[in-house]
mmCIF file of C-alpha atoms in Angstrom:
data_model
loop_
_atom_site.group_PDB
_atom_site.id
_atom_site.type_symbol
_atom_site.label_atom_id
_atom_site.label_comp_id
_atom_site.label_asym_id
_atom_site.label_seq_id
_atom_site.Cartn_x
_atom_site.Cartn_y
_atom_site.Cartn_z
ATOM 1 C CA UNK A 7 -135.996 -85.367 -80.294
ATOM 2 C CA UNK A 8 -134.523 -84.839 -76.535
ATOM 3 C CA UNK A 9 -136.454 -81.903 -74.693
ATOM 4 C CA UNK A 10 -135.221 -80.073 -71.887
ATOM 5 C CA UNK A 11 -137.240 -79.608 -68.433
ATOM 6 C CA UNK A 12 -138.629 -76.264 -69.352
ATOM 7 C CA UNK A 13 -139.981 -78.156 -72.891
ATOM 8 C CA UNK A 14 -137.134 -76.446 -75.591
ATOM 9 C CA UNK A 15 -135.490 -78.590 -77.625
ATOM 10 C CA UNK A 16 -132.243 -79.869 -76.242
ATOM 11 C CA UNK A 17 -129.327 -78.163 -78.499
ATOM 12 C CA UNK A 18 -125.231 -79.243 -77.779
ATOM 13 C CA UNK A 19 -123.117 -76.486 -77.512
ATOM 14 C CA UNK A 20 -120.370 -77.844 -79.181
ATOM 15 C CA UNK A 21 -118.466 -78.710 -76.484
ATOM 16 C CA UNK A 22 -118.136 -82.668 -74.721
ATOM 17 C CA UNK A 23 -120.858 -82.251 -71.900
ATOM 18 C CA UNK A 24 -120.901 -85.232 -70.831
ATOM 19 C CA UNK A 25 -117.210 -85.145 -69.241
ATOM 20 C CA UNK A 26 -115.433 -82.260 -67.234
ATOM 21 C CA UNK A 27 -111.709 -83.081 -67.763
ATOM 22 C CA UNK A 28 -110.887 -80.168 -65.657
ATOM 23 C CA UNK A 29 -112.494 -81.470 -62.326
ATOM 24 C CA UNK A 30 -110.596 -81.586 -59.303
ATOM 25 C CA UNK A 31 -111.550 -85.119 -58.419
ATOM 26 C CA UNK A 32 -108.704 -85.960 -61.342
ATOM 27 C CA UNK A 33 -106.512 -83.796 -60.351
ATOM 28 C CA UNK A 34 -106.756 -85.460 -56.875
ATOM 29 C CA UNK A 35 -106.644 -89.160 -58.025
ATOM 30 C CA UNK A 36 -103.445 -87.704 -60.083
ATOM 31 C CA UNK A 37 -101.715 -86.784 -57.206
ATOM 32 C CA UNK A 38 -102.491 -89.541 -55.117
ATOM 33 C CA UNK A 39 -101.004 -91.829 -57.826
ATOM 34 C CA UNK A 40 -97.867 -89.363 -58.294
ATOM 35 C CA UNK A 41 -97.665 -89.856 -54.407
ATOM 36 C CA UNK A 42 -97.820 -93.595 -54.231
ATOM 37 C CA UNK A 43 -95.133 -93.001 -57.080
ATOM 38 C CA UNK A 44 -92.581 -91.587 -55.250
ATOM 39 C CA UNK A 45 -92.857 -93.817 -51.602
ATOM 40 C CA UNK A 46 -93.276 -96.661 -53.286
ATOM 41 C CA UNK A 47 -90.960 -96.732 -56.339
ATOM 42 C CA UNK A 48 -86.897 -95.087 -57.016
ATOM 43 C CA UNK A 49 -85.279 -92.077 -58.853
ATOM 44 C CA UNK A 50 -84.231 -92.273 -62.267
ATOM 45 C CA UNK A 51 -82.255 -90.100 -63.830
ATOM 46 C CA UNK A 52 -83.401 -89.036 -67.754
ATOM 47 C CA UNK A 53 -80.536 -87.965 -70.351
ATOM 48 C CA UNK A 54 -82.536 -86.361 -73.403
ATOM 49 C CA UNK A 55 -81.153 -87.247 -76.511
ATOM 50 C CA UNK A 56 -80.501 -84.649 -79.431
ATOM 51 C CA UNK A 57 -80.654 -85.838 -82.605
ATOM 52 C CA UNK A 58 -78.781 -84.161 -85.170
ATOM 53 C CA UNK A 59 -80.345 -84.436 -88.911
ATOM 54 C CA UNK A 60 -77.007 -83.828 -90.925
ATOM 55 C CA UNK A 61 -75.282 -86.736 -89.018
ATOM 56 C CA UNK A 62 -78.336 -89.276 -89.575
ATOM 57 C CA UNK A 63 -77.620 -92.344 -92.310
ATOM 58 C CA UNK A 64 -79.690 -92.351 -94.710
ATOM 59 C CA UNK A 65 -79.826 -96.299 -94.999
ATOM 60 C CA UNK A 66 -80.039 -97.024 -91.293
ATOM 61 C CA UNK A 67 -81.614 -93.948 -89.782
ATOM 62 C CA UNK A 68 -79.245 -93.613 -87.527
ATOM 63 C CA UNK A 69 -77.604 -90.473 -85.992
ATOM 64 C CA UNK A 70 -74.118 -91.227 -85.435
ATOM 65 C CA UNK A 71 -73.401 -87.340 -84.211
ATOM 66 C CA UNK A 72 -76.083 -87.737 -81.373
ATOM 67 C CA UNK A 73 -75.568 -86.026 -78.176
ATOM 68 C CA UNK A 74 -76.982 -86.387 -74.749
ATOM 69 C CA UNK A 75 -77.808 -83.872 -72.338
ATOM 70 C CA UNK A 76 -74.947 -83.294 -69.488
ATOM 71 C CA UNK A 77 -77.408 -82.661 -66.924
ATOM 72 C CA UNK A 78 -79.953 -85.547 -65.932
ATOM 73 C CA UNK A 79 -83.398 -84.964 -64.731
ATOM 74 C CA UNK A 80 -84.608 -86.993 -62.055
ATOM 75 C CA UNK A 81 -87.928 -88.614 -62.289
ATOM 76 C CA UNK A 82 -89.725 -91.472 -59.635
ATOM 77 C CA UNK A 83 -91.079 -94.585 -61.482
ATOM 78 C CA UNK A 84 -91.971 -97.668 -60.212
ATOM 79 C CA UNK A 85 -89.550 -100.976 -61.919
ATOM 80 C CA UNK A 86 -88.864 -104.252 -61.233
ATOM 81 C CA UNK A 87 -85.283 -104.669 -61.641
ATOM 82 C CA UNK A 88 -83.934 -107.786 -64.037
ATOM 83 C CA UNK A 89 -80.481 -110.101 -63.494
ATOM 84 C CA UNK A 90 -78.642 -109.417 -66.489
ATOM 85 C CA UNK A 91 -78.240 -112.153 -69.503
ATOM 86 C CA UNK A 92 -75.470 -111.364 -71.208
ATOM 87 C CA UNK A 93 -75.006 -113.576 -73.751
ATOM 88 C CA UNK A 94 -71.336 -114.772 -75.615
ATOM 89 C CA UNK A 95 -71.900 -114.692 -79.609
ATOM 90 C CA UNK A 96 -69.770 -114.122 -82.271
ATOM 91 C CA UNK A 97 -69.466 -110.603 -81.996
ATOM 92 C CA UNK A 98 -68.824 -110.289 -78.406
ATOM 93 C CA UNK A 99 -71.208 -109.803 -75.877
ATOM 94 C CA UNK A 100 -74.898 -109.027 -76.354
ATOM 95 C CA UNK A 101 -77.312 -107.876 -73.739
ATOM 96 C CA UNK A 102 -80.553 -108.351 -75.302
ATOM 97 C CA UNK A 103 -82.589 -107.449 -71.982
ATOM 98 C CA UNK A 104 -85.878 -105.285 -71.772
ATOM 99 C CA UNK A 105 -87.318 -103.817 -69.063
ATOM 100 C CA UNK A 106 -90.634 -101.678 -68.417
ATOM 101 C CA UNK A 107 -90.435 -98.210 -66.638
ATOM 102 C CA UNK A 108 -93.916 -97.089 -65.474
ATOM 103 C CA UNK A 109 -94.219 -93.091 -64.492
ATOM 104 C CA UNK A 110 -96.747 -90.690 -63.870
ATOM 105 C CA UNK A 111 -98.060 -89.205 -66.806
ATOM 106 C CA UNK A 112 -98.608 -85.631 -65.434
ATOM 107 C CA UNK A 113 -95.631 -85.933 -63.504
ATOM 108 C CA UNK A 114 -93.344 -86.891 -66.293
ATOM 109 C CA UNK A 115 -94.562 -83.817 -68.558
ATOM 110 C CA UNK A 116 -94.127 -80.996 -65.120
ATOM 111 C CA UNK A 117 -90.483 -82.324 -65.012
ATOM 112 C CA UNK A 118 -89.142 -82.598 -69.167
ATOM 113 C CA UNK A 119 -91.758 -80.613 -70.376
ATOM 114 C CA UNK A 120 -93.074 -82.652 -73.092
ATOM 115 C CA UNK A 121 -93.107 -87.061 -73.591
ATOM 116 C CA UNK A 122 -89.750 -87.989 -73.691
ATOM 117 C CA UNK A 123 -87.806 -88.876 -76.703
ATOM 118 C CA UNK A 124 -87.220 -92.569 -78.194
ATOM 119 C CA UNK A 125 -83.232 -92.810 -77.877
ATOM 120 C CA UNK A 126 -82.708 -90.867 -74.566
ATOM 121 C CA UNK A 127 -81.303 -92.945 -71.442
ATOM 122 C CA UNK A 128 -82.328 -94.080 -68.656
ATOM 123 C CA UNK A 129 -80.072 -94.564 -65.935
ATOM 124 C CA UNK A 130 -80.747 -96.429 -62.260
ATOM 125 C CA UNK A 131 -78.596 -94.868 -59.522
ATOM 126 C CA UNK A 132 -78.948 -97.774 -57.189
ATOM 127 C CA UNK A 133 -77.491 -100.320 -59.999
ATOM 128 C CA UNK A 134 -75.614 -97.849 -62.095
ATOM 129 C CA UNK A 135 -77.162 -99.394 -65.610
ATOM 130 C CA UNK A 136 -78.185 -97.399 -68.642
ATOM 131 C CA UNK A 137 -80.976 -97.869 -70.819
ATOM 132 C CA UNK A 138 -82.349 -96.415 -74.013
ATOM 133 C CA UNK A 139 -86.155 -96.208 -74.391
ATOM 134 C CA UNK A 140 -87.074 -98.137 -77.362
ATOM 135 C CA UNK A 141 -91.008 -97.405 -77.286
ATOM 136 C CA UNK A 142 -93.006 -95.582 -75.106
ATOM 137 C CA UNK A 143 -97.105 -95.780 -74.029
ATOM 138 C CA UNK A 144 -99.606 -94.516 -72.269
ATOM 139 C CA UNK A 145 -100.500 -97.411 -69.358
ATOM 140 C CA UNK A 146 -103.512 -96.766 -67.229
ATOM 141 C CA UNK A 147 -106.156 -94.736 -68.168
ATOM 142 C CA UNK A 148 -109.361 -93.213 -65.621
ATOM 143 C CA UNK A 149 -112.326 -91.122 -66.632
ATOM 144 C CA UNK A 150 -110.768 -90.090 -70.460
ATOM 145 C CA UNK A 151 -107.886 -89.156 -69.090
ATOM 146 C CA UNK A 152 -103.849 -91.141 -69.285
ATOM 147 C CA UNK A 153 -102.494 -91.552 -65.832
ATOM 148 C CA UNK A 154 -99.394 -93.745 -66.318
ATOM 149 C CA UNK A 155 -96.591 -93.731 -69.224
ATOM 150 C CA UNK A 156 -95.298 -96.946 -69.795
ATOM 151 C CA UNK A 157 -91.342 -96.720 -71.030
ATOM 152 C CA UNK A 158 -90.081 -99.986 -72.634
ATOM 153 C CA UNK A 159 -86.155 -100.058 -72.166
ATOM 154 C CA UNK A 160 -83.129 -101.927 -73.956
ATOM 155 C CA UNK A 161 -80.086 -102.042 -71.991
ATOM 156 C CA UNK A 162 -77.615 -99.886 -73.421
ATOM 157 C CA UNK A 163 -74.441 -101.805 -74.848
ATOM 158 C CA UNK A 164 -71.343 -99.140 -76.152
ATOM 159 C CA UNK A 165 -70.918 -99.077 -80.025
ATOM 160 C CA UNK A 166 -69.061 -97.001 -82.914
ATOM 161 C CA UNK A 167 -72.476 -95.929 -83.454
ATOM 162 C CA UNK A 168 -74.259 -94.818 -79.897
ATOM 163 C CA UNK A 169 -71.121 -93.728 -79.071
ATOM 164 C CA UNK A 170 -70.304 -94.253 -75.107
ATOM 165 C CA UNK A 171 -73.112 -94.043 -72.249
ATOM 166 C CA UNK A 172 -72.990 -91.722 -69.101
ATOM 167 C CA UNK A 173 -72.078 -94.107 -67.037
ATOM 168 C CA UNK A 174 -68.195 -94.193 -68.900
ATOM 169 C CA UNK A 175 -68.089 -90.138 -67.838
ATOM 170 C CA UNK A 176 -66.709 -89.493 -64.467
ATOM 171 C CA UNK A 177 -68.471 -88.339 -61.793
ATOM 172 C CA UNK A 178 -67.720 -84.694 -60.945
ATOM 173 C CA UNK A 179 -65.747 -84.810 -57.397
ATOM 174 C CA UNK A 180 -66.558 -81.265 -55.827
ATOM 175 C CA UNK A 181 -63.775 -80.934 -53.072
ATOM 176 C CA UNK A 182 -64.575 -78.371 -50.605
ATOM 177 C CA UNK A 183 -61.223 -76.682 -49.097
#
């Protein structure tokens, strides 16, 4: 039996006392990390997908009525860009490269509001490629609490099914008279 200093019998509230998630020294290290973020790493611009469940096959689980947002949000991640392989088969090119897209956790929530969606793009403004997020984890982790999302990427390669990627739409020329 634990005691307290006065002699009573130690009793738990209910609630995790051994751990303050709420203390500032988090919310400091967070912003630190969100800082370090954006000198350190690049935009990217997020396209959230919408997935339509009357257009999704049945067999394949795909969505072949999917839409993507018009409007991009930019986020800062740190990536190390990759040279592309594409490779010659028998069905015409295939780019079967992967790459790893590491954000602030907190960050990422303030700006989309919630994790973001398997299927939605990626797209780098400084190389003009798309990718789709295949898989997505939480990376680092201090005191309970996730600091870093970790965003694995495919390159995105234009199908019948995907339909075509942002990077086929024009850019909108705003001429000033």
């Amino acid at each position: 039996m634990l005691y307290r200093k006065d002699g009573k019998p130690f009793k738990v509230s209910g609630t995790r006392q051994q751990f303050n998630d709420m203390a500032p020294e988090l919310t400091l290290f967070d912003r630190w990390d969100q800082e370090a973020i954006k000198i350190g790493g690049s935009p990217i611009y997020y396209y959230e997908v919408f997935i339509q469940p009357q257009t999704t096959d049945p067999i394949y689980m795909e969505d072949r009525g999917k839409l993507y947002s018009n409007t991009p949000v930019e986020l800062w991640c740190v990536y190390e860009p990759i040279p592309s392989t594409n490779t010659q088969t028998a069905f015409g090119y295939d780019a079967p490269d992967e790459m790893k897209f590491e954000f602030n956790y907190r960050s990422l929530l303030d700006a989309i509001g919630h994790p973001p969606a398997i299927g939605s793009m990626l797209r780098t403004p400084f190389l003009k490629e798309d990718w789709h997020i295949v898989q997505r984890n939480l990376g680092e982790f201090k005191m309970y609490k996730a600091l870093r999302m970790e965003l694995l990427c495919m390159r995105f390669q234009d199908d019948a099914v995907s339909g075509p990627s942002i990077s086929t739409k024009k850019d909108i020329d705003y001429k000033i008279v």
